[in-house]
PDB file of N, CA and C in Angstrom:
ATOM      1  N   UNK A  13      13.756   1.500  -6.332  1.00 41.00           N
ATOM      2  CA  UNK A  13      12.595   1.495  -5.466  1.00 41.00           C
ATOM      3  C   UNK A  13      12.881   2.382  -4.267  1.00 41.00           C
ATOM      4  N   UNK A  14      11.901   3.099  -3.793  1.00 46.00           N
ATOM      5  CA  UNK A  14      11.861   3.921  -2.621  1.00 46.00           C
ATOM      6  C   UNK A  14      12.283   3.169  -1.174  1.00 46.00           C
ATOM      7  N   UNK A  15      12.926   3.818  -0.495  1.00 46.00           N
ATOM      8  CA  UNK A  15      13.474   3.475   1.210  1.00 46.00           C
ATOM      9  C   UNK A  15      11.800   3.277   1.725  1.00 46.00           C
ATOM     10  N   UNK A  16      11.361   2.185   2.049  1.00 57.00           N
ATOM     11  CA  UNK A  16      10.151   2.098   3.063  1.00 57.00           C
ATOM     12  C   UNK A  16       9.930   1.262   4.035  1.00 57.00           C
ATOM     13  N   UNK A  17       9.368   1.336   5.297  1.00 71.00           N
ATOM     14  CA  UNK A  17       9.213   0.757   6.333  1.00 71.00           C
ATOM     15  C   UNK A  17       8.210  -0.553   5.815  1.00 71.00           C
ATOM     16  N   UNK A  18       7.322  -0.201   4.796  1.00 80.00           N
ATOM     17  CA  UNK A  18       6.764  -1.465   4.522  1.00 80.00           C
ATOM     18  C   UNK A  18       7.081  -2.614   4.276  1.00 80.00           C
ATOM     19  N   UNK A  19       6.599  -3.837   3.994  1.00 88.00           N
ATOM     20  CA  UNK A  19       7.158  -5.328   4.295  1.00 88.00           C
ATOM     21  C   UNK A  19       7.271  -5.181   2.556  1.00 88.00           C
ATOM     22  N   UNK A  20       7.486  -6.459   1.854  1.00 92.00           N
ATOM     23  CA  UNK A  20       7.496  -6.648   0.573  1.00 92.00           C
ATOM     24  C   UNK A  20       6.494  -6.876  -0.127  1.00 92.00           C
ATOM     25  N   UNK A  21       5.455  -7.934   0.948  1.00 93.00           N
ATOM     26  CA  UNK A  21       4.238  -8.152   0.034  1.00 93.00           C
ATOM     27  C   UNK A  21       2.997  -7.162   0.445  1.00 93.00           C
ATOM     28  N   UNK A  22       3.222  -6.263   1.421  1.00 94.00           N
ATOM     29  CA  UNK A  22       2.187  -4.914   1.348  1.00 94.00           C
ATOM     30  C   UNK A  22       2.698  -3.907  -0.050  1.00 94.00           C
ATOM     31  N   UNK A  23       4.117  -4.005   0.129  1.00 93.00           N
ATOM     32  CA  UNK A  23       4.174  -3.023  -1.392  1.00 93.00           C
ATOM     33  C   UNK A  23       3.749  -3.356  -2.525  1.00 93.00           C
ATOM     34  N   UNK A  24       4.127  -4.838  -2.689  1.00 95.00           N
ATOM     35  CA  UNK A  24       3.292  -5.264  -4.142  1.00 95.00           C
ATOM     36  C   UNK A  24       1.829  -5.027  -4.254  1.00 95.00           C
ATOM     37  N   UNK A  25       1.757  -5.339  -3.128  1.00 96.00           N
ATOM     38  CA  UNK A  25       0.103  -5.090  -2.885  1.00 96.00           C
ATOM     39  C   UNK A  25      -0.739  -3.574  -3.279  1.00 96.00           C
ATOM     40  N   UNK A  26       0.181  -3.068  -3.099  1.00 96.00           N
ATOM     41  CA  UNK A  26      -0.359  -1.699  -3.502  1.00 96.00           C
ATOM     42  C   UNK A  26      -0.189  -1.255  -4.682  1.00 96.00           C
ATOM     43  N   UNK A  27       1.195  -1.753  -5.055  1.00 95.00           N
ATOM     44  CA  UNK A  27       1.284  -1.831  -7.095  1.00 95.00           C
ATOM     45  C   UNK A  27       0.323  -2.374  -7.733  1.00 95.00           C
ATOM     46  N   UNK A  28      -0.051  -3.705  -6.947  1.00 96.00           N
ATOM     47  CA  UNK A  28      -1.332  -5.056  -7.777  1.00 96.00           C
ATOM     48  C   UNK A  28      -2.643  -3.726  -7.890  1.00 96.00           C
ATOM     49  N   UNK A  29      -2.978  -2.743  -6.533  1.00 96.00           N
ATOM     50  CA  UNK A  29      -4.161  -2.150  -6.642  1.00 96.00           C
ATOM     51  C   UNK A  29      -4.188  -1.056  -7.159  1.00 96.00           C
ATOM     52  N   UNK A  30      -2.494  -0.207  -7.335  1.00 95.00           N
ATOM     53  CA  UNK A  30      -2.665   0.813  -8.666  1.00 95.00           C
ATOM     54  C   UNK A  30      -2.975   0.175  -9.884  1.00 95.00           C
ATOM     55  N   UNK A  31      -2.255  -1.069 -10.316  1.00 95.00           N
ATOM     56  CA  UNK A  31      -2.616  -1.691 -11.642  1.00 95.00           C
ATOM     57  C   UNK A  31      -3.656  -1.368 -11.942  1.00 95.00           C
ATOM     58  N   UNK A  32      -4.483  -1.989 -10.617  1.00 95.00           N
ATOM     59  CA  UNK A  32      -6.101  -2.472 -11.200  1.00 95.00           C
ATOM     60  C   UNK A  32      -6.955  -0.714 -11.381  1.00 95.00           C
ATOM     61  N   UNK A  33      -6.410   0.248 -10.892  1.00 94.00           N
ATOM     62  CA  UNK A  33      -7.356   1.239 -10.670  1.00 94.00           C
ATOM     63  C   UNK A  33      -7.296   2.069  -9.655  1.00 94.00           C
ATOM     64  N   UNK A  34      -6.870   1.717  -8.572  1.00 94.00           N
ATOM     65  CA  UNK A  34      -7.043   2.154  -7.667  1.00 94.00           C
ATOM     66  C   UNK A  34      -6.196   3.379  -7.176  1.00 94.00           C
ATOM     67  N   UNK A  35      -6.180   4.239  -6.763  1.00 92.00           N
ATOM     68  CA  UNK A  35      -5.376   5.211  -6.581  1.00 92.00           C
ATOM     69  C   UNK A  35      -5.819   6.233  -5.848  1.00 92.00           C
ATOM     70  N   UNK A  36      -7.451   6.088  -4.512  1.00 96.00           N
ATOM     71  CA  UNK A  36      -7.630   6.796  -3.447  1.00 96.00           C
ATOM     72  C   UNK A  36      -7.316   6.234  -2.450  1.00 96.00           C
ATOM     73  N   UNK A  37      -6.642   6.848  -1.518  1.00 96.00           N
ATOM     74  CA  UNK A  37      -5.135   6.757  -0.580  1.00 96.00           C
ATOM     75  C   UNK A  37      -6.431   5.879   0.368  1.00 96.00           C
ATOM     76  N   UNK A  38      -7.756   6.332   0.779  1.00 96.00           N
ATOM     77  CA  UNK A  38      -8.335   5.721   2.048  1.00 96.00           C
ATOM     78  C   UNK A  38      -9.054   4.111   1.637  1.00 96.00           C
ATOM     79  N   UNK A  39      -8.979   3.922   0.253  1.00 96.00           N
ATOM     80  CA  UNK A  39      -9.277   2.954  -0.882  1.00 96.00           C
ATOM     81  C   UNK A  39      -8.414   2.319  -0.681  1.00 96.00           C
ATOM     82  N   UNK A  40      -7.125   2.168  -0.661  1.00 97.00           N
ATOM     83  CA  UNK A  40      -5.652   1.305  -0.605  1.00 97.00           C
ATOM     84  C   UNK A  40      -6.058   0.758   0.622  1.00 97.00           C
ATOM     85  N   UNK A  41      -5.806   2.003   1.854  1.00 97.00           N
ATOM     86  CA  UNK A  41      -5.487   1.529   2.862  1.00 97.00           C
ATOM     87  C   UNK A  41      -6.329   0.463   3.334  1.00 97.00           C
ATOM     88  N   UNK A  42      -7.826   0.744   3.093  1.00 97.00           N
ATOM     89  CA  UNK A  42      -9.048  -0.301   3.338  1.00 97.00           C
ATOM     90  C   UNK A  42      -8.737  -1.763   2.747  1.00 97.00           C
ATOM     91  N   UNK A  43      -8.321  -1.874   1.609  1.00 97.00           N
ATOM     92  CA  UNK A  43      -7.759  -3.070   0.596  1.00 97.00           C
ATOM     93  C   UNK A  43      -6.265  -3.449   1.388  1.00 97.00           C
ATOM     94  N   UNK A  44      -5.329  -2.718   1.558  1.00 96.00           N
ATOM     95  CA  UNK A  44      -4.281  -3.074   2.480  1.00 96.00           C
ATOM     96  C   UNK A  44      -4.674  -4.108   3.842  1.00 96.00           C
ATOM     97  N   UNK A  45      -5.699  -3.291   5.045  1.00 95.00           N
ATOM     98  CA  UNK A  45      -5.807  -3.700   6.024  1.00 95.00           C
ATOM     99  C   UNK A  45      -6.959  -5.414   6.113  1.00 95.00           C
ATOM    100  N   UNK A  46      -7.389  -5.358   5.008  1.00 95.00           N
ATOM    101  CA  UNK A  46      -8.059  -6.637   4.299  1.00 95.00           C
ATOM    102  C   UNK A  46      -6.698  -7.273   3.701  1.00 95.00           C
ATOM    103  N   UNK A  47      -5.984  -6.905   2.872  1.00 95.00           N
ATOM    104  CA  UNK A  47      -5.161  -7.953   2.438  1.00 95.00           C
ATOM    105  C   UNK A  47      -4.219  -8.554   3.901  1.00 95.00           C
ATOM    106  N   UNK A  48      -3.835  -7.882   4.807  1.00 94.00           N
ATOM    107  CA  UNK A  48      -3.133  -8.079   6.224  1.00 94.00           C
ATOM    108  C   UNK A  48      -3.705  -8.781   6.816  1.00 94.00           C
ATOM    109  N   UNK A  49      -5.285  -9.018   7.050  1.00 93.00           N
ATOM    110  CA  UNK A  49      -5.565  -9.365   7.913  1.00 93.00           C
ATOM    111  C   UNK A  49      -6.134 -10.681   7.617  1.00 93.00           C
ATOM    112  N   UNK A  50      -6.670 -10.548   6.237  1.00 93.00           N
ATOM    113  CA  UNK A  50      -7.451 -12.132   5.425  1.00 93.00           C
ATOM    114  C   UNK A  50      -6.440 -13.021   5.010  1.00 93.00           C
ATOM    115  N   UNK A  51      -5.268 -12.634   4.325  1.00 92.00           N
ATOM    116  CA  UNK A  51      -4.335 -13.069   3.161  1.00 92.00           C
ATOM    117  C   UNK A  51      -3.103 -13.331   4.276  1.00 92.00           C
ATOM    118  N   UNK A  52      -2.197 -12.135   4.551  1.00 90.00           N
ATOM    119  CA  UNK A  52      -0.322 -12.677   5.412  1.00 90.00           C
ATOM    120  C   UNK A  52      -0.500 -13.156   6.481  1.00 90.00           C
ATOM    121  N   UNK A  53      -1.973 -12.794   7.902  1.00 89.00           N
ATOM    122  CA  UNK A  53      -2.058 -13.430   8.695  1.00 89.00           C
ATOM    123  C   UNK A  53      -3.757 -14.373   9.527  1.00 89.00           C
ATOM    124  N   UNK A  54      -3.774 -15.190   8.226  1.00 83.00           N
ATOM    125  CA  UNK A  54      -5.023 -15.636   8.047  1.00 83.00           C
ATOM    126  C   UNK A  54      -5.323 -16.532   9.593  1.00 83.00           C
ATOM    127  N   UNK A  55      -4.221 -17.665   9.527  1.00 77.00           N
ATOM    128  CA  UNK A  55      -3.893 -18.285  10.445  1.00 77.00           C
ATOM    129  C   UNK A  55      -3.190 -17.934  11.863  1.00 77.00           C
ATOM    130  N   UNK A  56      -2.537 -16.411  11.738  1.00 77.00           N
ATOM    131  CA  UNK A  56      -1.320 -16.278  12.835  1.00 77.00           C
ATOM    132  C   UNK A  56      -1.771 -15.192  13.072  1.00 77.00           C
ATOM    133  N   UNK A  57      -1.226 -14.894  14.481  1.00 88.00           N
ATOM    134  CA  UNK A  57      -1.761 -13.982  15.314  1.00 88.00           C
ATOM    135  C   UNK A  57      -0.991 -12.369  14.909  1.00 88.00           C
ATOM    136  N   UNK A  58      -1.926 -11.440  14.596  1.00 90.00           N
ATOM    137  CA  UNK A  58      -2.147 -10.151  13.468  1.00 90.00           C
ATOM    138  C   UNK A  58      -1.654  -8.956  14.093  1.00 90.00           C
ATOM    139  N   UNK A  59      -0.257  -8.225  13.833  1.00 90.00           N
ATOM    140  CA  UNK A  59       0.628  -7.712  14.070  1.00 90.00           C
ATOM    141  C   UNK A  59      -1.283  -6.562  14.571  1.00 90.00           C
ATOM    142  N   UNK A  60       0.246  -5.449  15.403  1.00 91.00           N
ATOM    143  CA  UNK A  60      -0.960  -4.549  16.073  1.00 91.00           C
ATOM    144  C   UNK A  60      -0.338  -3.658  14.835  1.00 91.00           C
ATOM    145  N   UNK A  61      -1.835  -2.508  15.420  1.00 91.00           N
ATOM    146  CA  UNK A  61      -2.242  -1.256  14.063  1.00 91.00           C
ATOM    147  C   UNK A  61      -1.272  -0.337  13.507  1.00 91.00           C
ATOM    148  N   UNK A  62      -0.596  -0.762  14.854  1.00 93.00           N
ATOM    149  CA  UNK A  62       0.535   0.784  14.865  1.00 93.00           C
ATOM    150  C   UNK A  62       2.100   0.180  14.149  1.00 93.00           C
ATOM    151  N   UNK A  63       2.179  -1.273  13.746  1.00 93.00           N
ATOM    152  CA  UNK A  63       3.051  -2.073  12.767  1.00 93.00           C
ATOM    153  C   UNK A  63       3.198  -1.293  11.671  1.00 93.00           C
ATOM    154  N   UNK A  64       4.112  -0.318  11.239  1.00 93.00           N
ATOM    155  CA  UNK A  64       3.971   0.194  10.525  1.00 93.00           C
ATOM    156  C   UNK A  64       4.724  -0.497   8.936  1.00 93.00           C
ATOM    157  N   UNK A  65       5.350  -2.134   9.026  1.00 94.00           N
ATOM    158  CA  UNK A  65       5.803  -2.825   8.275  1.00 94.00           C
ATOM    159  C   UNK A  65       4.005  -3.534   7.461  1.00 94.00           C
ATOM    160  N   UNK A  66       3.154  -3.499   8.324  1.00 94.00           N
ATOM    161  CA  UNK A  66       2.020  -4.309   7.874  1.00 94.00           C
ATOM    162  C   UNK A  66       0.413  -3.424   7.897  1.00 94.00           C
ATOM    163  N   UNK A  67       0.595  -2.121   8.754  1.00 95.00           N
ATOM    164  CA  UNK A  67       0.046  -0.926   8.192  1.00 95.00           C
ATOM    165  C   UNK A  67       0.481   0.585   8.352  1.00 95.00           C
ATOM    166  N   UNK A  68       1.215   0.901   7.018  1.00 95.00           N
ATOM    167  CA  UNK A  68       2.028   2.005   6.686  1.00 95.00           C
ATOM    168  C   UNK A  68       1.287   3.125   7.088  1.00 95.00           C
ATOM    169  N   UNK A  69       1.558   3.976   6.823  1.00 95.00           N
ATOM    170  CA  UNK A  69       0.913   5.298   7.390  1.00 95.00           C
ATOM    171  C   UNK A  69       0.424   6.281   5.924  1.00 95.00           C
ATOM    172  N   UNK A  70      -1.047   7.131   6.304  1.00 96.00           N
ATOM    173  CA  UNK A  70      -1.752   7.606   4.980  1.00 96.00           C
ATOM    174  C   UNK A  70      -0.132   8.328   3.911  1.00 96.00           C
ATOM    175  N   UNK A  71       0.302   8.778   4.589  1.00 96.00           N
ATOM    176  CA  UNK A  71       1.984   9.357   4.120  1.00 96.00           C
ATOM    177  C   UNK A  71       2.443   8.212   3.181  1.00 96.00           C
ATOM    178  N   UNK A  72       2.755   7.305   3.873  1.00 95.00           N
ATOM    179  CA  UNK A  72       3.461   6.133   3.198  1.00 95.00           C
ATOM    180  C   UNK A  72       2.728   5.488   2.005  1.00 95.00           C
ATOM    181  N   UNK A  73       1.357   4.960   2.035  1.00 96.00           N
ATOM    182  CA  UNK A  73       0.785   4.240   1.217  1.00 96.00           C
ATOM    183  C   UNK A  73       0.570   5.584   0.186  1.00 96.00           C
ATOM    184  N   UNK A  74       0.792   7.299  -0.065  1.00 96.00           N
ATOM    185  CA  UNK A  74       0.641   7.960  -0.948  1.00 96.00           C
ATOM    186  C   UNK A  74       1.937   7.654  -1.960  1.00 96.00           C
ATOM    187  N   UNK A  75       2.724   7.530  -1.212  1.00 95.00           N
ATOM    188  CA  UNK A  75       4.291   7.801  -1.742  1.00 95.00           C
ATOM    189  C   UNK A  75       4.300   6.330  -2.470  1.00 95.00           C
ATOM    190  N   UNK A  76       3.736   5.422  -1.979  1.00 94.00           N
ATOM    191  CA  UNK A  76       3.454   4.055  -2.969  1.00 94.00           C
ATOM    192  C   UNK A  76       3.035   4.480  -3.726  1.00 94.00           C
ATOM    193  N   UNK A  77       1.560   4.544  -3.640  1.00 95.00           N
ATOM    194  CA  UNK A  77       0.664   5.110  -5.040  1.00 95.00           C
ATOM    195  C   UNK A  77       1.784   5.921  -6.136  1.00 95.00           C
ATOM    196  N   UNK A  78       1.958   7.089  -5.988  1.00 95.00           N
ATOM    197  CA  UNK A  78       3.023   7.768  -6.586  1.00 95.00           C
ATOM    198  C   UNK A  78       4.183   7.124  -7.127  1.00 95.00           C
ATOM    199  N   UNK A  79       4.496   6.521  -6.634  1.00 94.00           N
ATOM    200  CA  UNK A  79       5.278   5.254  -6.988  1.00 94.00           C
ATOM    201  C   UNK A  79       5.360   4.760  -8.088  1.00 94.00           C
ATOM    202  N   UNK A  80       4.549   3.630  -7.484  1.00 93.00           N
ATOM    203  CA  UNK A  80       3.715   2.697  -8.488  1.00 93.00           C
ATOM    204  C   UNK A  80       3.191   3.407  -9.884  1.00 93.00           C
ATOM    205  N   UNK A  81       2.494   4.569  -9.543  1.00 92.00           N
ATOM    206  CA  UNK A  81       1.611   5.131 -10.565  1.00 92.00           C
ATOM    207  C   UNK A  81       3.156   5.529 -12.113  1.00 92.00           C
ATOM    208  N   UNK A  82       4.193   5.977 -11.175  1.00 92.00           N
ATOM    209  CA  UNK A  82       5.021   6.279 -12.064  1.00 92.00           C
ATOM    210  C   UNK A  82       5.957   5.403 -13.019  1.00 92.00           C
ATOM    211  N   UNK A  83       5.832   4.155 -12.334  1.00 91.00           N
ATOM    212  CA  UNK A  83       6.178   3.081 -12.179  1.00 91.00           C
ATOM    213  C   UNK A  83       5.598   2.249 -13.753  1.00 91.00           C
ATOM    214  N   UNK A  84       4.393   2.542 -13.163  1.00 88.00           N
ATOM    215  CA  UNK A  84       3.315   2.023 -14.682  1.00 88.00           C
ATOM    216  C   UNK A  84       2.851   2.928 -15.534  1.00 88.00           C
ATOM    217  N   UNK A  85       3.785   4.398 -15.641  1.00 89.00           N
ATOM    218  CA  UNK A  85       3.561   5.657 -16.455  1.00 89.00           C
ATOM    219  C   UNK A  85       1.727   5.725 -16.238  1.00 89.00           C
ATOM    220  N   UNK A  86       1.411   6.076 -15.310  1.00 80.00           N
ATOM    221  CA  UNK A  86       0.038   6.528 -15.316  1.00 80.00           C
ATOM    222  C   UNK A  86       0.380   7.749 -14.755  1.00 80.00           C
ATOM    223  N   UNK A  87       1.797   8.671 -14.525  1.00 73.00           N
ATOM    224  CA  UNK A  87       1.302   9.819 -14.162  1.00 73.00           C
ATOM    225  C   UNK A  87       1.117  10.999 -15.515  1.00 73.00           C
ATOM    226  N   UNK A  88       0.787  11.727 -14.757  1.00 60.00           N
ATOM    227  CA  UNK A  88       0.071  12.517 -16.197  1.00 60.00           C
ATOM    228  C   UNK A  88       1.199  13.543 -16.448  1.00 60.00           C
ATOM    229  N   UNK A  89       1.934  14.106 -17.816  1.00 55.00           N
ATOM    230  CA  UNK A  89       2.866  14.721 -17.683  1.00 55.00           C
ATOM    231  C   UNK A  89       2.940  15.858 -17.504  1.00 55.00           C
ATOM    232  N   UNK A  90       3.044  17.050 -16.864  1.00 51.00           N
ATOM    233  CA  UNK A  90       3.333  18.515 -16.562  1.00 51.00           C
ATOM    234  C   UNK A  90       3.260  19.113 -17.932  1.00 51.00           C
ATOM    235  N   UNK A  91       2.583  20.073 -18.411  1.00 52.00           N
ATOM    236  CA  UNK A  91       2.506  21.187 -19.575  1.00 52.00           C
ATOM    237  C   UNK A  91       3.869  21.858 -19.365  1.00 52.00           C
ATOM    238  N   UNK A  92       4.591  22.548 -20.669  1.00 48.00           N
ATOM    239  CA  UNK A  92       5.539  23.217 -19.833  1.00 48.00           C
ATOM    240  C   UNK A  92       5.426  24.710 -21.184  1.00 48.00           C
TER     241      UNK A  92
END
């Protein structure tokens, strides 16, 4: 797995939403900042924006996607 500033259950989180389909970077992040804010701190008071453990940066949540995507062989293979 990749070196990332993210927490554990934002990364799964972003594997759970390549699974399902998902794989536009401003699409994650929208589903990310909903899963942060409804789901890890429903009850407790909600890390600020710039947390980059609980919201990664458009950089970071690509390099997930990419990830993940490779992860679950959805990337597409190079012609050679």
């Amino acid at each position: 797995m990749m070196a990332s500033h993210s927490s554990t259950q934002v990364a799964e989180r972003i594997r759970e939403l390549v699974a399902a389909g998902h794989h536009q970077v401003y699409t994650v992040r929208k589903q990310l900042r909903c899963f942060v804010e409804n789901k890890l701190f429903k009850s407790e008071g909600l890390p600020e924006r710039h947390n980059l453990r609980f919201f990664p940066t458009v950089n970071d949540i690509k390099s997930h996607i990419h990830e993940s995507q490779r992860a679950l062989g959805l990337t597409a293979k190079t012609p050679e």
